[in-house]
CSV table of N, CA, C and O and ligand atoms in Angstrom, one decimal:
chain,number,residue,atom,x,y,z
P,139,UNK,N,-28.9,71.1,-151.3
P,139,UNK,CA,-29.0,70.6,-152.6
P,139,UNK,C,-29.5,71.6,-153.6
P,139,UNK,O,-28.8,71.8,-154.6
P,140,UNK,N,-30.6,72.3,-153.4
P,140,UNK,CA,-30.9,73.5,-154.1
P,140,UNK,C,-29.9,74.5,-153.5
P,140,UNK,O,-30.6,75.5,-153.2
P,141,UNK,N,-29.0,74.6,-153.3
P,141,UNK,CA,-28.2,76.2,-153.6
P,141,UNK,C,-28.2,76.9,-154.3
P,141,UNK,O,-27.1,76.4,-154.8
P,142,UNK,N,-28.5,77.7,-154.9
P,142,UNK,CA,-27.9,78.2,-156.3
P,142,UNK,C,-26.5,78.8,-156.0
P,142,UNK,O,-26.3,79.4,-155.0
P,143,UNK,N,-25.7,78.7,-156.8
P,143,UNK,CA,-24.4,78.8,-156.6
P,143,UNK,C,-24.4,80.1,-157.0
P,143,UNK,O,-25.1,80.6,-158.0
P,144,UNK,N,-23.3,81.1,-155.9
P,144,UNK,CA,-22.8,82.2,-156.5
P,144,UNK,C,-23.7,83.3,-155.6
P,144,UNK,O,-23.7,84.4,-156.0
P,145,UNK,N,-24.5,82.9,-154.6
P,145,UNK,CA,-26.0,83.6,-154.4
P,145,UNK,C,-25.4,83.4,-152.8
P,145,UNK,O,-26.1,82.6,-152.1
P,146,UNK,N,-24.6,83.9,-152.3
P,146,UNK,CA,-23.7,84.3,-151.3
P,146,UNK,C,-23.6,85.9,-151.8
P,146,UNK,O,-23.1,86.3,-152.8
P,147,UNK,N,-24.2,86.7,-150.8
P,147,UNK,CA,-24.1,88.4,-150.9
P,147,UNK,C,-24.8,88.7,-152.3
P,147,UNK,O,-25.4,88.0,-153.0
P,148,UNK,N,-24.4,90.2,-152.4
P,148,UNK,CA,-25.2,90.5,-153.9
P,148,UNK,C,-26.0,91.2,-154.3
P,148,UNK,O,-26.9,90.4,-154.7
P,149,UNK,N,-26.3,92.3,-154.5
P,149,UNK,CA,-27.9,92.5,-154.6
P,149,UNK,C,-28.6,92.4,-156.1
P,149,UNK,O,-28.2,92.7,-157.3
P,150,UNK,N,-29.8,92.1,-155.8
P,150,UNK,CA,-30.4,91.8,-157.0
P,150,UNK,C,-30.9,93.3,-157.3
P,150,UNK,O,-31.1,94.3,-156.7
P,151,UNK,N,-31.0,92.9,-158.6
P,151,UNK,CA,-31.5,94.1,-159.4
P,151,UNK,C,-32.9,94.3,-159.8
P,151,UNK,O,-33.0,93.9,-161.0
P,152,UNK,N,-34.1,94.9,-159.3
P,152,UNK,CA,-35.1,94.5,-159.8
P,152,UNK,C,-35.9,95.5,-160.1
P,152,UNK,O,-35.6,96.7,-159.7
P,153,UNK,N,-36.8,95.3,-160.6
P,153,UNK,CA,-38.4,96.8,-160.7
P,153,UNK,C,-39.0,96.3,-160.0
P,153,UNK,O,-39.4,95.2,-159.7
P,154,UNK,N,-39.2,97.8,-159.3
P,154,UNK,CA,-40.0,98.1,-158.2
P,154,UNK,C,-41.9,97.7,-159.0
P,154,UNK,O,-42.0,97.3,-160.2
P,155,UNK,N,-42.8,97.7,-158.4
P,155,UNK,CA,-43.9,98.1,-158.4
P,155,UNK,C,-44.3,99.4,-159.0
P,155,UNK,O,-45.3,99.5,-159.7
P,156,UNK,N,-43.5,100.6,-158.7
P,156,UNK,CA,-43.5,101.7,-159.0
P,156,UNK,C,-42.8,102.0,-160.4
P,156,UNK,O,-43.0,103.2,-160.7
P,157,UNK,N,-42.3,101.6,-160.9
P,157,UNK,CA,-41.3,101.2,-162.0
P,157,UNK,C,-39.8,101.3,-162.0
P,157,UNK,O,-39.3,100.9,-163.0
P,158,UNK,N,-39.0,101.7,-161.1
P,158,UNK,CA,-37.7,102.3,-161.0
P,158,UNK,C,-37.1,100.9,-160.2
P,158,UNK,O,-37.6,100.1,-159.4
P,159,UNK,N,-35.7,101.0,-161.1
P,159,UNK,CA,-34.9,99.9,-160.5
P,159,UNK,C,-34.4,100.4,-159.0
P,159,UNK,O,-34.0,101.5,-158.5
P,160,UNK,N,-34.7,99.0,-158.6
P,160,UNK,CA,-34.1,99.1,-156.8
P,160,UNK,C,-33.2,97.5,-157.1
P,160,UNK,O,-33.4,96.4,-157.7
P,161,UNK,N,-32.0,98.2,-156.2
P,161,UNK,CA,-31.2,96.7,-155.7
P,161,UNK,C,-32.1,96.3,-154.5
P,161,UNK,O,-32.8,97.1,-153.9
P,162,UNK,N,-32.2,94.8,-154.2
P,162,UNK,CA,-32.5,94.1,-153.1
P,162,UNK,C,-31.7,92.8,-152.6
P,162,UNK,O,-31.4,91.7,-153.1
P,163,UNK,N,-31.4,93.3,-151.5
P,163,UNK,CA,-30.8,92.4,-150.6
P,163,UNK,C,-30.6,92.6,-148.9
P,163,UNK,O,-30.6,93.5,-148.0
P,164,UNK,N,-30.4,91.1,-148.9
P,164,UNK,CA,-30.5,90.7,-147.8
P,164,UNK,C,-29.2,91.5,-146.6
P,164,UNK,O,-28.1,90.9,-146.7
P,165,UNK,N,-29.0,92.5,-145.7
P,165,UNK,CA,-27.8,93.2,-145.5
P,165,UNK,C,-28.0,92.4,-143.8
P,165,UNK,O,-29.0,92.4,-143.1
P,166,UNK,N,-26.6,91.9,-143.6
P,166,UNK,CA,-26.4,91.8,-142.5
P,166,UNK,C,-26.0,90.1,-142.2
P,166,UNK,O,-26.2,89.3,-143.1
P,167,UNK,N,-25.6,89.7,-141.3
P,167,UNK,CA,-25.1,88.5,-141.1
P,167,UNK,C,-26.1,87.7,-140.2
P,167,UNK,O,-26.7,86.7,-140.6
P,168,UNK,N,-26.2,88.5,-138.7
P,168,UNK,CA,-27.0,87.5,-137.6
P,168,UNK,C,-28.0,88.3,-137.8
P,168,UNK,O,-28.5,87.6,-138.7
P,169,UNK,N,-28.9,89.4,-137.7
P,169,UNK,CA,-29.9,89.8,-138.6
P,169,UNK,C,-30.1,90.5,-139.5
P,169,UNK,O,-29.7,91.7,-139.4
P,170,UNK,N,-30.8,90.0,-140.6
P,170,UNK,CA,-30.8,90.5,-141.9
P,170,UNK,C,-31.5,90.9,-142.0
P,170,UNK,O,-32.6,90.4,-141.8
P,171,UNK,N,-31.2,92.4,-142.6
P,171,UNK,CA,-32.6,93.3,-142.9
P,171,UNK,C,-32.8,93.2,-144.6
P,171,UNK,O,-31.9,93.3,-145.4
P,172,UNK,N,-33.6,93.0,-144.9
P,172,UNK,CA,-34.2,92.8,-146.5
P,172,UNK,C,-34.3,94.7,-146.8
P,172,UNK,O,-35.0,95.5,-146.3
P,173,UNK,N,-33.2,94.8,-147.7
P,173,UNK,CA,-33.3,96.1,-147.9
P,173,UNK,C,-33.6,96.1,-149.3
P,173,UNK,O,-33.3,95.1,-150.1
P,174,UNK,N,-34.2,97.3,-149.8
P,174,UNK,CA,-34.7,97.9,-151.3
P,174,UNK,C,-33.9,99.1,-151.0
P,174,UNK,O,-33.8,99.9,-150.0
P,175,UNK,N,-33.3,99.0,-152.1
P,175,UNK,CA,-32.5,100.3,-152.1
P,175,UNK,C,-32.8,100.6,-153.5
P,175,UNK,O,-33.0,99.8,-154.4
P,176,UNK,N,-32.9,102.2,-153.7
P,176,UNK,CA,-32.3,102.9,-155.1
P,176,UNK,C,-31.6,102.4,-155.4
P,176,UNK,O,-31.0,101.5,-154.7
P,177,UNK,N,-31.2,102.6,-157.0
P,177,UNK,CA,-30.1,101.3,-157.8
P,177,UNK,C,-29.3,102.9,-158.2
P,177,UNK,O,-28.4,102.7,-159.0
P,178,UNK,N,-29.3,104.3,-157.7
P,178,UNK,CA,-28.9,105.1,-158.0
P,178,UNK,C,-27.6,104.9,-157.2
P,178,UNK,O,-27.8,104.2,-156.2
P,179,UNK,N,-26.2,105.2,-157.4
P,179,UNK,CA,-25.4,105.4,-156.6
P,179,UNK,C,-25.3,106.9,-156.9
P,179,UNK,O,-25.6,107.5,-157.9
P,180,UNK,N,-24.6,107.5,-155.3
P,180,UNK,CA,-23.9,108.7,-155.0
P,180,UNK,C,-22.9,108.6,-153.8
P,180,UNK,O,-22.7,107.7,-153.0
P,181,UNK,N,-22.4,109.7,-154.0
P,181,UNK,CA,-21.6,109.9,-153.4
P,181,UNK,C,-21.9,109.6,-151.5
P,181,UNK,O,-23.0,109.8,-151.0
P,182,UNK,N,-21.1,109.2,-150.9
P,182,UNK,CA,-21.5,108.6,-149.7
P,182,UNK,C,-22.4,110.0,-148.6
P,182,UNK,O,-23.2,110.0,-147.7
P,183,UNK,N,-21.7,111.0,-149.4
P,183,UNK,CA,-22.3,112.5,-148.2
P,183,UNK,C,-23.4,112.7,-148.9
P,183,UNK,O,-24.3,113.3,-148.3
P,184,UNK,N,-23.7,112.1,-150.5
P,184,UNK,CA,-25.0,112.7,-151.0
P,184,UNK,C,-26.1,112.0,-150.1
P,184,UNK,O,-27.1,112.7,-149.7
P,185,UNK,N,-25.7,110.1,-149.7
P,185,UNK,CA,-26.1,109.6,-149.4
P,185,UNK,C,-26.9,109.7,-147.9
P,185,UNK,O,-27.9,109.3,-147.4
P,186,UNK,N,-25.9,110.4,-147.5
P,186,UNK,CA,-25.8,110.4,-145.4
P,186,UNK,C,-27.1,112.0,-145.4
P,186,UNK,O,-27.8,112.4,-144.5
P,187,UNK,N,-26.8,112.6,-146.5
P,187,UNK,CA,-28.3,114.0,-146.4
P,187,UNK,C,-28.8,113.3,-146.6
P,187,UNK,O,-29.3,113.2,-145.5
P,188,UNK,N,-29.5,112.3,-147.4
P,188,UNK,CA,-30.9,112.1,-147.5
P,188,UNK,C,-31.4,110.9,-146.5
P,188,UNK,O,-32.5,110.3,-146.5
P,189,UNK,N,-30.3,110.6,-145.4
P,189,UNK,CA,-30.7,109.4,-144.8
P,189,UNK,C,-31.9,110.2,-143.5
P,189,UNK,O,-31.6,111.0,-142.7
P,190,UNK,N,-32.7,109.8,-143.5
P,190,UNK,CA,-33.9,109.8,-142.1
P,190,UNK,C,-33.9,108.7,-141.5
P,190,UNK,O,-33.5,107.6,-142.1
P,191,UNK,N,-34.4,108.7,-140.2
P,191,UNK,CA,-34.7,107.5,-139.5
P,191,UNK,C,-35.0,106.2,-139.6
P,191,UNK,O,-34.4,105.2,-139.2
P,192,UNK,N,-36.2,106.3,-140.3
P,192,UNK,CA,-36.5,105.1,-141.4
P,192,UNK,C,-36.0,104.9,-142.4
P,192,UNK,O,-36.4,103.8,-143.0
P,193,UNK,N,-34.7,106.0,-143.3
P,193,UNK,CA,-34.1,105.6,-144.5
P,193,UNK,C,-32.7,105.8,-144.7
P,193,UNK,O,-32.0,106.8,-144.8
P,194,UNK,N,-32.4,104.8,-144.6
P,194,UNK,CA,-30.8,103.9,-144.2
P,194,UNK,C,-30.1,104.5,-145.4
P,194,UNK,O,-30.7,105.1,-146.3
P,195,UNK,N,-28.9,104.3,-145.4
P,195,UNK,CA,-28.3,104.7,-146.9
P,195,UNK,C,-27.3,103.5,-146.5
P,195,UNK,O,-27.1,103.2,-145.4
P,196,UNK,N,-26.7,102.9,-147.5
P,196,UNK,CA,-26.2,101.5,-147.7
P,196,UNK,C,-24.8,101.8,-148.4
P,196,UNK,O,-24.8,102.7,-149.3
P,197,UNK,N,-23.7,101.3,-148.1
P,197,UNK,CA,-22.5,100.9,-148.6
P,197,UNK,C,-22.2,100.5,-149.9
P,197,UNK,O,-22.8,99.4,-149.8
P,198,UNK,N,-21.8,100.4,-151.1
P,198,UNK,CA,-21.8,99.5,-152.1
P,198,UNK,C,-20.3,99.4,-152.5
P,198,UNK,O,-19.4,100.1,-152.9
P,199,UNK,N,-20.8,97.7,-152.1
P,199,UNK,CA,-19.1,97.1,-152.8
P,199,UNK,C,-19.3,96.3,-154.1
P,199,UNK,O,-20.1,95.3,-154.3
P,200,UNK,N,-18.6,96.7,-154.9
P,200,UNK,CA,-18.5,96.4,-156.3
P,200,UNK,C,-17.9,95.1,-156.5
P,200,UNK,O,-16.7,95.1,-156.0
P,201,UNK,N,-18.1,94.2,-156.9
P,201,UNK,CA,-17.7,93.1,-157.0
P,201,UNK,C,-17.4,92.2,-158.3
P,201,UNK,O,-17.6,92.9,-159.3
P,202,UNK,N,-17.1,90.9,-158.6
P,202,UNK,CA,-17.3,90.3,-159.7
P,202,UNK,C,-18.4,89.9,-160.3
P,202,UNK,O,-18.6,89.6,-161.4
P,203,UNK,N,-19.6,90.0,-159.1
P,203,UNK,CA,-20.7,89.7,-159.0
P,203,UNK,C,-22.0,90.5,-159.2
P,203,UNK,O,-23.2,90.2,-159.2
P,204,UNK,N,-21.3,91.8,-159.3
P,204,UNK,CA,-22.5,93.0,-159.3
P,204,UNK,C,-21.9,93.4,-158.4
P,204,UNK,O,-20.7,93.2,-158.1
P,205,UNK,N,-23.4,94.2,-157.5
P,205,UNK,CA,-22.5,94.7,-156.5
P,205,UNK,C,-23.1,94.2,-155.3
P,205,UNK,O,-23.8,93.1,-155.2
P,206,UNK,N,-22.9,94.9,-154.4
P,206,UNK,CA,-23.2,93.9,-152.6
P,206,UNK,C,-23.6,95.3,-152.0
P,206,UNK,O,-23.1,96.3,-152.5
P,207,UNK,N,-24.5,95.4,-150.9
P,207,UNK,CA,-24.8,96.2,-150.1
P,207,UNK,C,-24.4,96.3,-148.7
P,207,UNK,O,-25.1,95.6,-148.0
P,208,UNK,N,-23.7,96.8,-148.1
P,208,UNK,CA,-23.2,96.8,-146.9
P,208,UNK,C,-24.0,98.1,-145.7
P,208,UNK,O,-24.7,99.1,-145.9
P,209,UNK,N,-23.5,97.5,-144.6
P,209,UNK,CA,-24.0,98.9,-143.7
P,209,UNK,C,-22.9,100.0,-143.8
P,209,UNK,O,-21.7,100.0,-143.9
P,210,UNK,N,-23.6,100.8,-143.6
P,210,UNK,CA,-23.0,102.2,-143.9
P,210,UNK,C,-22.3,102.9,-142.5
P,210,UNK,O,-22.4,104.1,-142.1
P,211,UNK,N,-21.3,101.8,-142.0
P,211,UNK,CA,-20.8,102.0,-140.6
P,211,UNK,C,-19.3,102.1,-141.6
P,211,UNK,O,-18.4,101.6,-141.1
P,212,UNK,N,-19.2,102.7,-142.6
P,212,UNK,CA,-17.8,103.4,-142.9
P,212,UNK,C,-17.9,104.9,-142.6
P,212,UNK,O,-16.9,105.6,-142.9
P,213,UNK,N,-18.9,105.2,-142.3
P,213,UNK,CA,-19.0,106.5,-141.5
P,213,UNK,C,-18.1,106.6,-140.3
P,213,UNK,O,-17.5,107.7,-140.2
P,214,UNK,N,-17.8,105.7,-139.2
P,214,UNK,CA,-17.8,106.0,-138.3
P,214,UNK,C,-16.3,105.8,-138.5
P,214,UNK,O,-15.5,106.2,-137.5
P,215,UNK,N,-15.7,105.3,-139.5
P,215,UNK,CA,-14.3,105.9,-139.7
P,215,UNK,C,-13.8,107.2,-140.0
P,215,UNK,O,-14.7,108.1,-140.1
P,216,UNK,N,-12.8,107.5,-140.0
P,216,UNK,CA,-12.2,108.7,-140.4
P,216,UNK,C,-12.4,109.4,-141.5
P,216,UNK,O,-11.8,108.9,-142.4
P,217,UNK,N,-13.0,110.5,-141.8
P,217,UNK,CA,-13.2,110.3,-143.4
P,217,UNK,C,-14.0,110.1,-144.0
P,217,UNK,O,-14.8,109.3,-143.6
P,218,UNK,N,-14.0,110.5,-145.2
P,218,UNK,CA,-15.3,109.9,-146.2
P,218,UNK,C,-15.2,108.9,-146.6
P,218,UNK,O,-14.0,108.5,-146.8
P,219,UNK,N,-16.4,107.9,-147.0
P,219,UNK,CA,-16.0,106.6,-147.9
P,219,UNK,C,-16.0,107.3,-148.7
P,219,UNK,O,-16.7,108.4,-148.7
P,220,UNK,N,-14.8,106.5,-150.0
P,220,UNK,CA,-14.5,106.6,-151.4
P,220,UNK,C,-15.5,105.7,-152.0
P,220,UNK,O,-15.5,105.8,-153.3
P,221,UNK,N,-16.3,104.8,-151.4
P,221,UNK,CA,-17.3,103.6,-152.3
P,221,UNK,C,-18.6,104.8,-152.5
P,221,UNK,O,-18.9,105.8,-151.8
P,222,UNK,N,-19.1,104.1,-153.8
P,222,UNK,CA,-20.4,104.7,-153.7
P,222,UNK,C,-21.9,104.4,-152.8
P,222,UNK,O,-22.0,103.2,-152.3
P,223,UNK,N,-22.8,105.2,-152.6
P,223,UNK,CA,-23.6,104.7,-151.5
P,223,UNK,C,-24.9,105.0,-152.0
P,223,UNK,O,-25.3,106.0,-152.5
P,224,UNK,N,-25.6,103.9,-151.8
P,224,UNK,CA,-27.4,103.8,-152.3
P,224,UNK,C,-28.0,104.4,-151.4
P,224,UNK,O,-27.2,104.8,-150.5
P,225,UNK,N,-29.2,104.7,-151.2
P,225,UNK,CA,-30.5,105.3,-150.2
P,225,UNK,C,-31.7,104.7,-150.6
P,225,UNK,O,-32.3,104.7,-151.7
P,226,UNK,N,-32.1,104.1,-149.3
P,226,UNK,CA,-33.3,103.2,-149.1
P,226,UNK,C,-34.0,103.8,-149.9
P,226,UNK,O,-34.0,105.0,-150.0
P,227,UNK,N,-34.9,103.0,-150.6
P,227,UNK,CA,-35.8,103.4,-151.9
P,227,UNK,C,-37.6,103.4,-151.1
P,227,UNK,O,-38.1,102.4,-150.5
P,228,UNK,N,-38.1,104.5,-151.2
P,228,UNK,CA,-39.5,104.9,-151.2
P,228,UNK,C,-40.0,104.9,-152.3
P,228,UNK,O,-39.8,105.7,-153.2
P,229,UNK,N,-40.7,104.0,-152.2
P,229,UNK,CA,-41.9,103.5,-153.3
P,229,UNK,C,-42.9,104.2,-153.2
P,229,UNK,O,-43.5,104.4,-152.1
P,230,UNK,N,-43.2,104.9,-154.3
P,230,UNK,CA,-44.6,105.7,-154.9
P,230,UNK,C,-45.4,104.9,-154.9
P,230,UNK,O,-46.2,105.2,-154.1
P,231,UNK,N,-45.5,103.9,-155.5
P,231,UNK,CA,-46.4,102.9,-155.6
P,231,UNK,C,-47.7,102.7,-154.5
P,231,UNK,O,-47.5,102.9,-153.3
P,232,UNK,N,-49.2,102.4,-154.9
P,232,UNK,CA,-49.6,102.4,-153.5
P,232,UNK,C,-49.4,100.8,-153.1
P,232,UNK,O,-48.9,99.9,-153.8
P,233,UNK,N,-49.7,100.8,-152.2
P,233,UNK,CA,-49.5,98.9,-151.6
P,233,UNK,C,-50.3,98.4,-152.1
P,233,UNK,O,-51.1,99.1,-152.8
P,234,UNK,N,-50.4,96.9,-151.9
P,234,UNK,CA,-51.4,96.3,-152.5
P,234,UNK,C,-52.7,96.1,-152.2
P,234,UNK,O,-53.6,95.9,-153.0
P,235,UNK,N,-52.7,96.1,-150.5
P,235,UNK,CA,-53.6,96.2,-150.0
P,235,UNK,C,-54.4,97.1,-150.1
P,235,UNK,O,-55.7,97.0,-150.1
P,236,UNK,N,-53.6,98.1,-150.2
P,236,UNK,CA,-54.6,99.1,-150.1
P,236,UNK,C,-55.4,99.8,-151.5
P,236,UNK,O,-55.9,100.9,-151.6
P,237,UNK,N,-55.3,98.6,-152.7
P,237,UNK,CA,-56.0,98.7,-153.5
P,237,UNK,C,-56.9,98.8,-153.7
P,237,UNK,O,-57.3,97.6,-153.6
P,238,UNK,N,-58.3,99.6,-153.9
P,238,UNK,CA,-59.5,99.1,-154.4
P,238,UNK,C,-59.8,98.1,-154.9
P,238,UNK,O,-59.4,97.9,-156.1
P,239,UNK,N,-60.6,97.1,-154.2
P,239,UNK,CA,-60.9,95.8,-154.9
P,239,UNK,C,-62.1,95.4,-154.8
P,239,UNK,O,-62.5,94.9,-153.7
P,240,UNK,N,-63.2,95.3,-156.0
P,240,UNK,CA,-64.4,95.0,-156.1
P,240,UNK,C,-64.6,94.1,-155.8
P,240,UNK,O,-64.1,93.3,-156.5
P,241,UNK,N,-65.4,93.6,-154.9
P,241,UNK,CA,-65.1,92.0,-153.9
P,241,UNK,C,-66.6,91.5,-155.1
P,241,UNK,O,-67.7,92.0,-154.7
P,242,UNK,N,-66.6,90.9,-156.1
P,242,UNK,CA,-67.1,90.4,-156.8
P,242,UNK,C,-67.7,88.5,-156.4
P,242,UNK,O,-67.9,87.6,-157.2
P,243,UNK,N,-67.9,88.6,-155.2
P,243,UNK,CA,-67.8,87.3,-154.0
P,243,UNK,C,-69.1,86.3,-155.3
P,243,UNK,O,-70.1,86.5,-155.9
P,244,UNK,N,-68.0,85.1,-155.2
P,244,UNK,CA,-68.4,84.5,-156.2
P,244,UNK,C,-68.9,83.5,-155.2
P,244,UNK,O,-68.1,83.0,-154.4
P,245,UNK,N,-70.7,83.0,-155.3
P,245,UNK,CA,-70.9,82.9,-154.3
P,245,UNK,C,-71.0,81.2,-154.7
P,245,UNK,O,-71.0,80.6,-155.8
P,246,UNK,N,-71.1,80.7,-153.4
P,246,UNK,CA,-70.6,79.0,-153.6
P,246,UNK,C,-71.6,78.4,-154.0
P,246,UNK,O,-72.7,78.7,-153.9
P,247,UNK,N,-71.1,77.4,-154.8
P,247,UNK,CA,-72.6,76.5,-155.5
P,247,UNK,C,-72.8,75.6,-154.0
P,247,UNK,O,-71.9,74.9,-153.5
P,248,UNK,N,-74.0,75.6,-153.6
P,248,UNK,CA,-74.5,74.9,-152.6
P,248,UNK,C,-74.6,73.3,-153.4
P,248,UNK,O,-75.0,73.0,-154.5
P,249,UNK,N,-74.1,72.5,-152.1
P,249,UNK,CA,-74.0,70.9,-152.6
P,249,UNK,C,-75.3,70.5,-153.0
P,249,UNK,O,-76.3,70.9,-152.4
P,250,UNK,N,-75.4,69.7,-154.1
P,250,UNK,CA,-76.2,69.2,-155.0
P,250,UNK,C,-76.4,70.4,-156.2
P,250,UNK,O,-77.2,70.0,-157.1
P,251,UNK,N,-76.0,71.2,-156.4
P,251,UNK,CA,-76.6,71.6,-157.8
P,251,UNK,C,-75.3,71.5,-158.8
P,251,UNK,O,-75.3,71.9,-160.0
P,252,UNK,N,-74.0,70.3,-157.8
P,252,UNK,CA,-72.6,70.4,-158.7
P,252,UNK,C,-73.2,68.7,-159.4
P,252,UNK,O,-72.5,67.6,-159.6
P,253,UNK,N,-74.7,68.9,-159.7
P,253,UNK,CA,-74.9,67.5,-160.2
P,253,UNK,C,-74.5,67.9,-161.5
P,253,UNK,O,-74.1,69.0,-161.7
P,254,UNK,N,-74.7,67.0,-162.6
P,254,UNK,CA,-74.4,66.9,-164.2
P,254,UNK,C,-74.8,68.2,-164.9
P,254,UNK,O,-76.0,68.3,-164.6
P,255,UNK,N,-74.3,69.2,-165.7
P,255,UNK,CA,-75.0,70.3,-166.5
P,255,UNK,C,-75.0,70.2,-167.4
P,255,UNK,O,-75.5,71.1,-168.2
E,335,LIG,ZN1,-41.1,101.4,-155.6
């Protein structure tokens, strides 16, 4: 009932934490990996040097819809892809956790002093 229509494939376009736009989406069918990618496109070989172990470089198919992120198994065809290709986005950002946070512990009002003030 809540579907939102049209929200089949796609990646969203968003700011990072860090400030730089990353697409995000969901890539894959039976499991889906939640990818942040660069919103930079290049060239597919620009893409496949900067890929490391932990950083995937992604497919982009252009659509009516923006664009869509695919896996980057057009490598294993003949040839270069002609589409352009994203690279998983590393966030500068620090996490959130690992914020300094002044635990300012707001300490509980012990029962009975929540009488009348
Ligand atoms: Zn970031």
């Amino acid at each position: 009932m809540t579907r939102p229509p049209g929200s089949r494939g796609g990646a969203r376009r968003v700011r990072c934490r860090c400030g730089r736009t990353v697409l995000r989406q969901l890539v894959g069918n039976r499991a889906a990996l939640d990818v942040t990618a660069d919103a930079d496109l290049m060239p597919a070989a620009a893409a496949a040097a900067l890929r490391e172990p932990n950083r995937l470089d992604w497919c982009v198919r252009r659509g009516r819809d923006g664009v869509e992120l695919l896996w980057a198994d057009c490598r294993r065809r003949a040839g270069e892809c002609d589409r352009p290709h994203v690279i998983d986005h590393q966030c500068t950002a620090p996490p959130p956790a690992a914020r300094p946070r002044r635990t300012t512990r707001t300490t509980p009002v012990p029962e009975g002093q929540l009488a009348l003030g």
